[in-house]
mmCIF file of N, CA, C and O in Angstrom:
data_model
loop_
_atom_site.group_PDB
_atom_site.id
_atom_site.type_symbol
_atom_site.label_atom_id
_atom_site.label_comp_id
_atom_site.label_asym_id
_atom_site.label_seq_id
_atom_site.Cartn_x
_atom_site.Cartn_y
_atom_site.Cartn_z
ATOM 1 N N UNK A 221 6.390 1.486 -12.504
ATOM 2 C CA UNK A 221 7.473 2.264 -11.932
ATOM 3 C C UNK A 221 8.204 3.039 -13.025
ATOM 4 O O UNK A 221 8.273 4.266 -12.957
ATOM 5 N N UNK A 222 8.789 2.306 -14.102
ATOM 6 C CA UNK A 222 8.802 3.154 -15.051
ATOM 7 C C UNK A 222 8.305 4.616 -15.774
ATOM 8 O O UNK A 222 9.023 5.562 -16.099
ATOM 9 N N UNK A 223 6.694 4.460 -15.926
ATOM 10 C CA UNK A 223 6.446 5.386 -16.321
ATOM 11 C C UNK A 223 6.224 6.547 -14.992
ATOM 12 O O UNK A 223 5.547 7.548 -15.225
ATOM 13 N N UNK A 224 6.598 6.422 -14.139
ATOM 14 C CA UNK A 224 6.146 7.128 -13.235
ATOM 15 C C UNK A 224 7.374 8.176 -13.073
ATOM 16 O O UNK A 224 7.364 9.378 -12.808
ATOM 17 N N UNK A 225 8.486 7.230 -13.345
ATOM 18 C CA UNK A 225 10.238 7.418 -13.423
ATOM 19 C C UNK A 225 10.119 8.480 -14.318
ATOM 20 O O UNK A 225 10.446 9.646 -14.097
ATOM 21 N N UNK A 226 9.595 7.988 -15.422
ATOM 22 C CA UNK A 226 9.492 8.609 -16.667
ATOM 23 C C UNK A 226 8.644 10.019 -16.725
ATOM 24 O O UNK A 226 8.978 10.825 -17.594
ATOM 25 N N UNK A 227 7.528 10.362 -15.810
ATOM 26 C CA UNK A 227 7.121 11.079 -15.264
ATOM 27 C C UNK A 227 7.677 12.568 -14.507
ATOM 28 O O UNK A 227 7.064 13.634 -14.436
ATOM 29 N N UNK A 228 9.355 12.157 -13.865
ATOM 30 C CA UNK A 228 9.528 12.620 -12.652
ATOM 31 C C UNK A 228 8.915 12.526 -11.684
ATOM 32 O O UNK A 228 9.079 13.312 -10.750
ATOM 33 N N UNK A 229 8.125 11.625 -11.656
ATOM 34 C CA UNK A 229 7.764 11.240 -9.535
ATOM 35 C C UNK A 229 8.946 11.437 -9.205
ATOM 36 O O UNK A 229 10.010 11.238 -9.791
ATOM 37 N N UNK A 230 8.505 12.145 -7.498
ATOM 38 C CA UNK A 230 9.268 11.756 -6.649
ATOM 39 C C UNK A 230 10.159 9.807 -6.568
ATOM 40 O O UNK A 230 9.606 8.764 -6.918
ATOM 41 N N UNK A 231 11.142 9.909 -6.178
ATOM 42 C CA UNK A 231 12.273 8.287 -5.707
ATOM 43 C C UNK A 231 11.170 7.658 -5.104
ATOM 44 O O UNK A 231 10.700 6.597 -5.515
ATOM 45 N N UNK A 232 10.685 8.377 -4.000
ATOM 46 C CA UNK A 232 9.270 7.079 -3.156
ATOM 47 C C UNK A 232 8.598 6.409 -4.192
ATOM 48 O O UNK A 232 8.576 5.217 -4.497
ATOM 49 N N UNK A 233 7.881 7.716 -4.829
ATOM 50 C CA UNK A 233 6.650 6.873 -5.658
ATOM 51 C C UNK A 233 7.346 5.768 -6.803
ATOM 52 O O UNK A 233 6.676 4.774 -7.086
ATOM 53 N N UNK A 234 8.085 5.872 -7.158
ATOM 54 C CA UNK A 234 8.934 5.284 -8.318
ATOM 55 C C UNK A 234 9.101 4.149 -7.590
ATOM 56 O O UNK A 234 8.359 3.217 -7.900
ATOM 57 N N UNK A 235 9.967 3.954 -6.601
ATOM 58 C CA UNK A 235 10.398 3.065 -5.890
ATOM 59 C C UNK A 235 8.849 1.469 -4.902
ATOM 60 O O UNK A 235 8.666 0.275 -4.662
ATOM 61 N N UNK A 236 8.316 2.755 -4.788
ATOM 62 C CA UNK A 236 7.074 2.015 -4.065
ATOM 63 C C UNK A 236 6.296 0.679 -5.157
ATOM 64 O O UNK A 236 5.962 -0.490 -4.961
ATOM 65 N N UNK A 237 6.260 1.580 -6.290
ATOM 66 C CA UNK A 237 5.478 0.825 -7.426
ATOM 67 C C UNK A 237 6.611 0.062 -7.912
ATOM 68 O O UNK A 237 6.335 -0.235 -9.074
ATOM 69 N N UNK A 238 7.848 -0.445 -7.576
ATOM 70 C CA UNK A 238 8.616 -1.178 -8.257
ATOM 71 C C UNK A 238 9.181 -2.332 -7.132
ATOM 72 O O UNK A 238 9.800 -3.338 -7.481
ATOM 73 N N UNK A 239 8.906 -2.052 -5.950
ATOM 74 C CA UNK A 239 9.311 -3.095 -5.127
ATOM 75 C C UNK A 239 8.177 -3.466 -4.293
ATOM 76 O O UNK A 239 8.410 -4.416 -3.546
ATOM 77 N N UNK A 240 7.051 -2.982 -4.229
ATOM 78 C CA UNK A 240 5.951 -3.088 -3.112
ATOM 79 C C UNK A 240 5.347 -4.710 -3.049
ATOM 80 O O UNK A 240 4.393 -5.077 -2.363
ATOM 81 N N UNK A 241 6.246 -5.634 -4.035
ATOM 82 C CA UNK A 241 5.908 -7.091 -4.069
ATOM 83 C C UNK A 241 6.932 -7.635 -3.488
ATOM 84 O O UNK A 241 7.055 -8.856 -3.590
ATOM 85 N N UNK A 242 7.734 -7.006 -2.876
ATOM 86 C CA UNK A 242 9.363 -7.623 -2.466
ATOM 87 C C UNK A 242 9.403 -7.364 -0.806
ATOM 88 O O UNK A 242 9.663 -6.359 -0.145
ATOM 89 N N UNK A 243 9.021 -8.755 -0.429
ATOM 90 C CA UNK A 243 9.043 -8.414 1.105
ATOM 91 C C UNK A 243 10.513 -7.899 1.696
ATOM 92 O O UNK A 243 10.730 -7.065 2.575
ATOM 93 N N UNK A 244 11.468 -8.705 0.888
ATOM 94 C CA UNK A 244 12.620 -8.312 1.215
ATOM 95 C C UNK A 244 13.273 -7.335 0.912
ATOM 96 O O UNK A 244 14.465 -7.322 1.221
ATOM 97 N N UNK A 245 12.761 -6.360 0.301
ATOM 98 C CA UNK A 245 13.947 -5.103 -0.250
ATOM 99 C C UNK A 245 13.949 -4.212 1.287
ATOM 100 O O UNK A 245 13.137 -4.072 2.201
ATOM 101 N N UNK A 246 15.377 -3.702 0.984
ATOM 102 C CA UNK A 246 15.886 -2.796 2.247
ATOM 103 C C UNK A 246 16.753 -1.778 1.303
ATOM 104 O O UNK A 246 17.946 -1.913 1.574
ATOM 105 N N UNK A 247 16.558 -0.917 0.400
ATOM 106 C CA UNK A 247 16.770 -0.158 -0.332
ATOM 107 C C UNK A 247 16.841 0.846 0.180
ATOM 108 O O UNK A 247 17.143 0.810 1.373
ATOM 109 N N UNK A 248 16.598 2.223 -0.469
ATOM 110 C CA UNK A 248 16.013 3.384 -0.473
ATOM 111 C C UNK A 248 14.498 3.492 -0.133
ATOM 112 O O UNK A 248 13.866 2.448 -0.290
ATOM 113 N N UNK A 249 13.981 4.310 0.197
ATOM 114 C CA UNK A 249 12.803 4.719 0.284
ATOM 115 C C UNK A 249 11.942 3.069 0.567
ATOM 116 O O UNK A 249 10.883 2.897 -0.036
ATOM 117 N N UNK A 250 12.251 2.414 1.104
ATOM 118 C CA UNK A 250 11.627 0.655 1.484
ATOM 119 C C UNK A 250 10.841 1.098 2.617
ATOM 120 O O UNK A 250 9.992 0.217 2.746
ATOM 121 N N UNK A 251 10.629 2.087 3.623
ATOM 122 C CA UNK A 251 9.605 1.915 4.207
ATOM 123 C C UNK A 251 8.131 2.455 3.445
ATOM 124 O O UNK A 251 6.944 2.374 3.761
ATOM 125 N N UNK A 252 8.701 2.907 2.549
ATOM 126 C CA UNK A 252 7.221 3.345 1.430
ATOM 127 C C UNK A 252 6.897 1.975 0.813
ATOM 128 O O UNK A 252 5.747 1.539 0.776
ATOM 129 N N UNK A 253 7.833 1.398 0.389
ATOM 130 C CA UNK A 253 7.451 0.231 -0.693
ATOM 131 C C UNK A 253 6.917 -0.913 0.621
ATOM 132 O O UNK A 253 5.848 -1.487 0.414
ATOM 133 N N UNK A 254 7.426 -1.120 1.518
ATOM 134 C CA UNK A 254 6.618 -1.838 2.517
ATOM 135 C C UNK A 254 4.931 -1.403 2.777
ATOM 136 O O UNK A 254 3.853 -1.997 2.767
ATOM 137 N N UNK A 255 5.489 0.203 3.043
ATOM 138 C CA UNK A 255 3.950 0.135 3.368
ATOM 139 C C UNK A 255 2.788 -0.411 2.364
ATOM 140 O O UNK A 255 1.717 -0.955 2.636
ATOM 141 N N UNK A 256 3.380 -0.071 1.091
ATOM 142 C CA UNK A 256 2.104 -0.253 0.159
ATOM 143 C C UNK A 256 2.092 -1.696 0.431
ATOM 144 O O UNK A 256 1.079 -2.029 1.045
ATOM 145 N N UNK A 257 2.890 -2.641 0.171
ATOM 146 C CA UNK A 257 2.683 -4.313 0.206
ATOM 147 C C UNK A 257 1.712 -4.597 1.137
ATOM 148 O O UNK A 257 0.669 -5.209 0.907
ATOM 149 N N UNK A 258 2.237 -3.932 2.688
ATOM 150 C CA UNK A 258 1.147 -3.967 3.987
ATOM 151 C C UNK A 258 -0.252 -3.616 3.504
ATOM 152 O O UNK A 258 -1.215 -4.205 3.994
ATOM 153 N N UNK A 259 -0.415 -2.672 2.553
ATOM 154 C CA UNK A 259 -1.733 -2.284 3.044
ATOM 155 C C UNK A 259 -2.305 -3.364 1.502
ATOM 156 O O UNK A 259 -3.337 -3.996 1.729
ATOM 157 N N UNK A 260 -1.712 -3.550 0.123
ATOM 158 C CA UNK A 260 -2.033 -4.534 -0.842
ATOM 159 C C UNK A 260 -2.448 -5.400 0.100
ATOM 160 O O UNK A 260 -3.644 -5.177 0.288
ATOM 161 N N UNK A 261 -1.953 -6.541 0.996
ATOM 162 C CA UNK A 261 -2.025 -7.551 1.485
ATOM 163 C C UNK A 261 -3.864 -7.343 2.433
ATOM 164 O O UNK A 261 -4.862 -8.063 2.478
ATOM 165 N N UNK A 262 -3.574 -6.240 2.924
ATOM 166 C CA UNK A 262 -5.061 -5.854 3.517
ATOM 167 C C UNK A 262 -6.046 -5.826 2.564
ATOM 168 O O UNK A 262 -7.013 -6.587 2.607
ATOM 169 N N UNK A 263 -5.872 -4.986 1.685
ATOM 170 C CA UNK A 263 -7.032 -4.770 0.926
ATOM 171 C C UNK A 263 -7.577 -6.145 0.281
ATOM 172 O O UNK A 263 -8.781 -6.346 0.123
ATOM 173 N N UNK A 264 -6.422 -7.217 -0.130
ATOM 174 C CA UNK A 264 -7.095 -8.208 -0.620
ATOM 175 C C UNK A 264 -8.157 -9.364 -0.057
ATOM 176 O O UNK A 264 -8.998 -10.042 -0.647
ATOM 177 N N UNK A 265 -7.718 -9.286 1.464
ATOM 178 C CA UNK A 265 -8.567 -9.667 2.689
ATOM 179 C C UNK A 265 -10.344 -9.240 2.146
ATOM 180 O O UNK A 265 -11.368 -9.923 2.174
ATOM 181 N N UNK A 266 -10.077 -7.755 1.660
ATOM 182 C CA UNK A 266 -11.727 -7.715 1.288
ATOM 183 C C UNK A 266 -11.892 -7.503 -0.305
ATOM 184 O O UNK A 266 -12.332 -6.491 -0.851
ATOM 185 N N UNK A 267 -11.433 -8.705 -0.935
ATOM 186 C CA UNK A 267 -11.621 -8.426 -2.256
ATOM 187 C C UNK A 267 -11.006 -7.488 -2.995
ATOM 188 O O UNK A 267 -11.212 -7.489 -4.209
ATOM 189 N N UNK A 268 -10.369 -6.771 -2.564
ATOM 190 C CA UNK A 268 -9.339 -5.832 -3.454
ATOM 191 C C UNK A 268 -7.657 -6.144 -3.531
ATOM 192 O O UNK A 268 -6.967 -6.721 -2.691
ATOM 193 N N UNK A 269 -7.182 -5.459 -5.053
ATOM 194 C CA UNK A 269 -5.939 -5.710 -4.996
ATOM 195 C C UNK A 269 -5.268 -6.967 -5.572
ATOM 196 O O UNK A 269 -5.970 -7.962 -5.753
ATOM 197 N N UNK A 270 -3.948 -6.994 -5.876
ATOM 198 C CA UNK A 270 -3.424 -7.677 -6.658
ATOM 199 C C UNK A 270 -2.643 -8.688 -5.498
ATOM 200 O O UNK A 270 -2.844 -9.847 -5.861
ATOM 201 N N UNK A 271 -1.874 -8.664 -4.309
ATOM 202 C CA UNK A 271 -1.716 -9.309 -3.495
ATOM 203 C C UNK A 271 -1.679 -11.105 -3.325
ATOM 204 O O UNK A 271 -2.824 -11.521 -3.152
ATOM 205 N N UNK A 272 -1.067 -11.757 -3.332
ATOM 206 C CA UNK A 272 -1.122 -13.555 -3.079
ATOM 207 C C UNK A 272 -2.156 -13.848 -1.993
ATOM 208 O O UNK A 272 -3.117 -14.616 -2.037
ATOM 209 N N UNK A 273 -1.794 -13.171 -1.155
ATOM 210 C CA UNK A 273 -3.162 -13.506 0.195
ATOM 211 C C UNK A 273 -3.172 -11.858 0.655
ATOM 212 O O UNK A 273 -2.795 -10.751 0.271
ATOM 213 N N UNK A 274 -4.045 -12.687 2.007
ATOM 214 C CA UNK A 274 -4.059 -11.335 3.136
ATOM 215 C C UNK A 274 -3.139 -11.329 3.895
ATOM 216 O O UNK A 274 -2.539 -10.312 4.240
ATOM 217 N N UNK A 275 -2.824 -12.796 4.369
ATOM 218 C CA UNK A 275 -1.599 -12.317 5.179
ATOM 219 C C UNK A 275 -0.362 -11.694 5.097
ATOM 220 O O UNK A 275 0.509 -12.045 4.301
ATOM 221 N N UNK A 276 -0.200 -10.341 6.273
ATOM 222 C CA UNK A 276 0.688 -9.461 6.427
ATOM 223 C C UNK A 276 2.089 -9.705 6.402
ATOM 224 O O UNK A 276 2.444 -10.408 7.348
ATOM 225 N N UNK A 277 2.952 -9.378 5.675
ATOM 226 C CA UNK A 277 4.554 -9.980 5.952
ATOM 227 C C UNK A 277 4.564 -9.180 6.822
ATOM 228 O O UNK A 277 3.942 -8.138 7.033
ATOM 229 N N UNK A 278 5.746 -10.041 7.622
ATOM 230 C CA UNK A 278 5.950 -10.304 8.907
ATOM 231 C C UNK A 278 7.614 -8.881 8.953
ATOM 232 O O UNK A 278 8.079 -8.145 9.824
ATOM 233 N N UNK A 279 7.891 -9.124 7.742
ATOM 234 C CA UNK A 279 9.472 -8.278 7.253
ATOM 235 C C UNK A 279 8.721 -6.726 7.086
ATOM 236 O O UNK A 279 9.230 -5.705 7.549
ATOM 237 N N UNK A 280 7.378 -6.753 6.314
ATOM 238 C CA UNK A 280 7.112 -5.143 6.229
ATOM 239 C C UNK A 280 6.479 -4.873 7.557
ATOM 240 O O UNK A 280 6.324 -3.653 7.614
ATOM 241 N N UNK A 281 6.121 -5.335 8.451
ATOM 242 C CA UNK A 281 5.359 -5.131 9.409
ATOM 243 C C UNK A 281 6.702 -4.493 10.334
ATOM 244 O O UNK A 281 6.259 -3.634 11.097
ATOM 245 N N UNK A 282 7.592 -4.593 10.424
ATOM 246 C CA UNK A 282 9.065 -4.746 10.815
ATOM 247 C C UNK A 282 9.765 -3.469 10.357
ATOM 248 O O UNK A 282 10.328 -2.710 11.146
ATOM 249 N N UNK A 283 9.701 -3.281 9.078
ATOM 250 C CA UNK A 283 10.430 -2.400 8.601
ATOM 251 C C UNK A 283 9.623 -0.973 8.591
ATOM 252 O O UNK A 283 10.133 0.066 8.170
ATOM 253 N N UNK A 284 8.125 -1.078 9.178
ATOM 254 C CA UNK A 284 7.217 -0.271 8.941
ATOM 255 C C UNK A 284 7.023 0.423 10.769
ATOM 256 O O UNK A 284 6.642 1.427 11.370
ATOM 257 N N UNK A 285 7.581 -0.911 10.995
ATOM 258 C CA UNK A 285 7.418 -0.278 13.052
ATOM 259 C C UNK A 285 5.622 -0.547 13.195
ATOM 260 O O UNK A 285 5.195 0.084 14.162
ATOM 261 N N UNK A 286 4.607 -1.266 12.516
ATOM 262 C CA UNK A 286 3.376 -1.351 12.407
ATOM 263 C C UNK A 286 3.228 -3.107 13.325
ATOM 264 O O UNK A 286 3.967 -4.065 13.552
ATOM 265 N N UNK A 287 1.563 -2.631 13.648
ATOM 266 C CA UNK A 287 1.339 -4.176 14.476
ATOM 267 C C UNK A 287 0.168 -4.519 13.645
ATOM 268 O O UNK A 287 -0.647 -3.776 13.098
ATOM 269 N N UNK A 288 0.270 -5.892 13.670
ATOM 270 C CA UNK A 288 -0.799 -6.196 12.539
ATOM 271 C C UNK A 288 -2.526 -5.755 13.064
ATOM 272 O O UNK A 288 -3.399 -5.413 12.266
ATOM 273 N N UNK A 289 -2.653 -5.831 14.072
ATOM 274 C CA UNK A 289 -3.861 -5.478 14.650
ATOM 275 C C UNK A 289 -3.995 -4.121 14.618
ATOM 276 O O UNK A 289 -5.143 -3.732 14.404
ATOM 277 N N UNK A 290 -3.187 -3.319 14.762
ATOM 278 C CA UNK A 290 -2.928 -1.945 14.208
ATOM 279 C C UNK A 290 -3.493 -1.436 12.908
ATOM 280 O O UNK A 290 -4.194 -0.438 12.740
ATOM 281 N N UNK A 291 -2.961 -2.498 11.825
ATOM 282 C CA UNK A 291 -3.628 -2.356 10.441
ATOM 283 C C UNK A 291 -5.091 -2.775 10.201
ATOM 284 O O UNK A 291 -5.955 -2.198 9.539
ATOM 285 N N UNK A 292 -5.148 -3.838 10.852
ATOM 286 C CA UNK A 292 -6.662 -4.642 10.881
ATOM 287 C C UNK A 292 -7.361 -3.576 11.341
ATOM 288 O O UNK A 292 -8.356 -3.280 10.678
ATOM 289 N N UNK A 293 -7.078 -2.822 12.436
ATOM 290 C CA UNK A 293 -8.148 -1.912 13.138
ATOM 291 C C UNK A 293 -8.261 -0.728 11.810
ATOM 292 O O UNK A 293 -9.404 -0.570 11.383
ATOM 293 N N UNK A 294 -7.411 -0.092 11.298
ATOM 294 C CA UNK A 294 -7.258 1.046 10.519
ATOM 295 C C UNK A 294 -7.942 0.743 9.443
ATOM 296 O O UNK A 294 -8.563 1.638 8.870
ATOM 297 N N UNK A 295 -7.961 -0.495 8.992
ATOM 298 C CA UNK A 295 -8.893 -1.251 7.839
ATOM 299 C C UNK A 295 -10.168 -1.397 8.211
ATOM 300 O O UNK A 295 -10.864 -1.233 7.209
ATOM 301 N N UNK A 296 -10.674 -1.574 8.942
ATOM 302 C CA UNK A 296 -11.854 -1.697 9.214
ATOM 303 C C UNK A 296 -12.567 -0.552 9.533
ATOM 304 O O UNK A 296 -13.789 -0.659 9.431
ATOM 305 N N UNK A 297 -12.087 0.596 9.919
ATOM 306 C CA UNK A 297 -12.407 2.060 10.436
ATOM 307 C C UNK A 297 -12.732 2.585 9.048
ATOM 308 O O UNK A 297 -13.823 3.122 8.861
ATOM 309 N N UNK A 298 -11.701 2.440 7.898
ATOM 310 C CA UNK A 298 -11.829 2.616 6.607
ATOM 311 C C UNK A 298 -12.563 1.977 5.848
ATOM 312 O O UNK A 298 -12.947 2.603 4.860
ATOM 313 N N UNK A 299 -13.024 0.571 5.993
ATOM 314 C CA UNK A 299 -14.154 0.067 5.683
ATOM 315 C C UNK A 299 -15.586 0.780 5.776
ATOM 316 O O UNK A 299 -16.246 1.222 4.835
ATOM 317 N N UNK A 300 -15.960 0.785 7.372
ATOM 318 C CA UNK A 300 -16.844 1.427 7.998
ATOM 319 C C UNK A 300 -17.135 2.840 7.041
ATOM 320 O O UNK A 300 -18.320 3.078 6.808
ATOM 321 N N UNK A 301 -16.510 3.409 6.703
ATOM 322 C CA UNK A 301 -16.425 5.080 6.059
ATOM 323 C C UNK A 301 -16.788 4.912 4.279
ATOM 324 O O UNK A 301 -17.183 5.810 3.535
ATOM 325 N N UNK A 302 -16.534 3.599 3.955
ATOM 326 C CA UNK A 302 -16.625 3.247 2.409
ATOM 327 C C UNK A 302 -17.896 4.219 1.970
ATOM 328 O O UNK A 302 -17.566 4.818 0.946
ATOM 329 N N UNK A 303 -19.071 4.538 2.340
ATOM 330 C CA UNK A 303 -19.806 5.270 1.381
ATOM 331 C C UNK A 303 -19.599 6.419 1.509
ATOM 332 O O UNK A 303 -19.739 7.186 0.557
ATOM 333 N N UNK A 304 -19.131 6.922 2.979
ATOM 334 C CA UNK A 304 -18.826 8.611 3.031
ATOM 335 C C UNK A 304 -17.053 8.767 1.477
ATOM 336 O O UNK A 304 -16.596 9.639 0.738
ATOM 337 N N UNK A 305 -16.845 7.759 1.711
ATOM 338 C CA UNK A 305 -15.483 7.990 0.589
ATOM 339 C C UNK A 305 -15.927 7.879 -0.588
ATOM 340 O O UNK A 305 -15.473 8.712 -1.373
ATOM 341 N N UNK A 306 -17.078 6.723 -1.234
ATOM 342 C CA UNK A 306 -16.907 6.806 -2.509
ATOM 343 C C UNK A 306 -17.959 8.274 -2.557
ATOM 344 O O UNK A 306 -18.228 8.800 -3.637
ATOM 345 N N UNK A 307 -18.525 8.857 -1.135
ATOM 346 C CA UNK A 307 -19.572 10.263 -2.411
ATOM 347 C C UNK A 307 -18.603 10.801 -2.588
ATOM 348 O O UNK A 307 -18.465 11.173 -3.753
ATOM 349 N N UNK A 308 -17.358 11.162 -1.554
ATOM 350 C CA UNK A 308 -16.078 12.284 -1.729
ATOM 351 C C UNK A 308 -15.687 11.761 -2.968
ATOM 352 O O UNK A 308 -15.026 12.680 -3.451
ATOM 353 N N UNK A 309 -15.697 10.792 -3.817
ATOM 354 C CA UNK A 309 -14.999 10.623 -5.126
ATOM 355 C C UNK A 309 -15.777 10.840 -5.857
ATOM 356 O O UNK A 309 -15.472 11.351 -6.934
ATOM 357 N N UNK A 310 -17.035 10.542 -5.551
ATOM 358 C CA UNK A 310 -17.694 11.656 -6.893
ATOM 359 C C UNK A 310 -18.049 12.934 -7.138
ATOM 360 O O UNK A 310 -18.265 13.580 -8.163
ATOM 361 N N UNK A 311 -18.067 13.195 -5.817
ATOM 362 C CA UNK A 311 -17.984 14.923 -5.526
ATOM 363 C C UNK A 311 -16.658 15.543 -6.298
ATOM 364 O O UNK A 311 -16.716 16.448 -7.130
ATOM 365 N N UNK A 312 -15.656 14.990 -5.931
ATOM 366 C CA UNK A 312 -14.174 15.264 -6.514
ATOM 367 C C UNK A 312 -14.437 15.085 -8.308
ATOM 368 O O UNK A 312 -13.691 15.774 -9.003
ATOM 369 N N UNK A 313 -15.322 14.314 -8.937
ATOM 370 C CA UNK A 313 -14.959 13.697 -10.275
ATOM 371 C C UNK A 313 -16.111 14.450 -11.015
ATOM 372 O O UNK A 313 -16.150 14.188 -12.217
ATOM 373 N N UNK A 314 -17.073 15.342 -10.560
ATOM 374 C CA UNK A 314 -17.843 16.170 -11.410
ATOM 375 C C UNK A 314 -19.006 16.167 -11.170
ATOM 376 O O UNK A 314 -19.778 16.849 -11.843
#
């Protein structure tokens, strides 16, 4: 969060990367920092990410207006697409 601060990011991005482990913050810009926790918590479900578990807090799910089956479905749609995404990243990288 710092260097991002340090950067000039936008308050979201700054903010996101400095609370997105804090189920409880109700700050500024907290429905960004929720979302990322929500979707950390997903990704670790399939091996990705820094996250304690998979399971979804119950506080960002809340502060996000999101249903957990909501995310599960959106994760898995994005799963499904994993090789059409990583060619778009190498197409993008040279």
């Amino acid at each position: 969060a710092w260097l991002m601060q340090s950067w000039g990011m936008p308050g979201e991005i700054v903010t996101s990367l400095r609370e997105h482990h804090n189920p409880e913050y109700e700050g500024p810009f907290a429905a960004y920092s929720h979302l990322v926790l929500v979707v950390d918590h997903l990704l670790k479900g399939v091996g990705i990410g820094d996250a304690p578990d998979a399971a979804l807090p119950e506080t960002s799910l809340a502060a996000t207006g999101l249903e957990e089956a909501q995310c599960r479905r959106a994760l898995d749609a994005l799963m499904e697409k994993g090789s059409d995404l990583d060619a778009m990243a190498r197409s993008l990288h040279g």
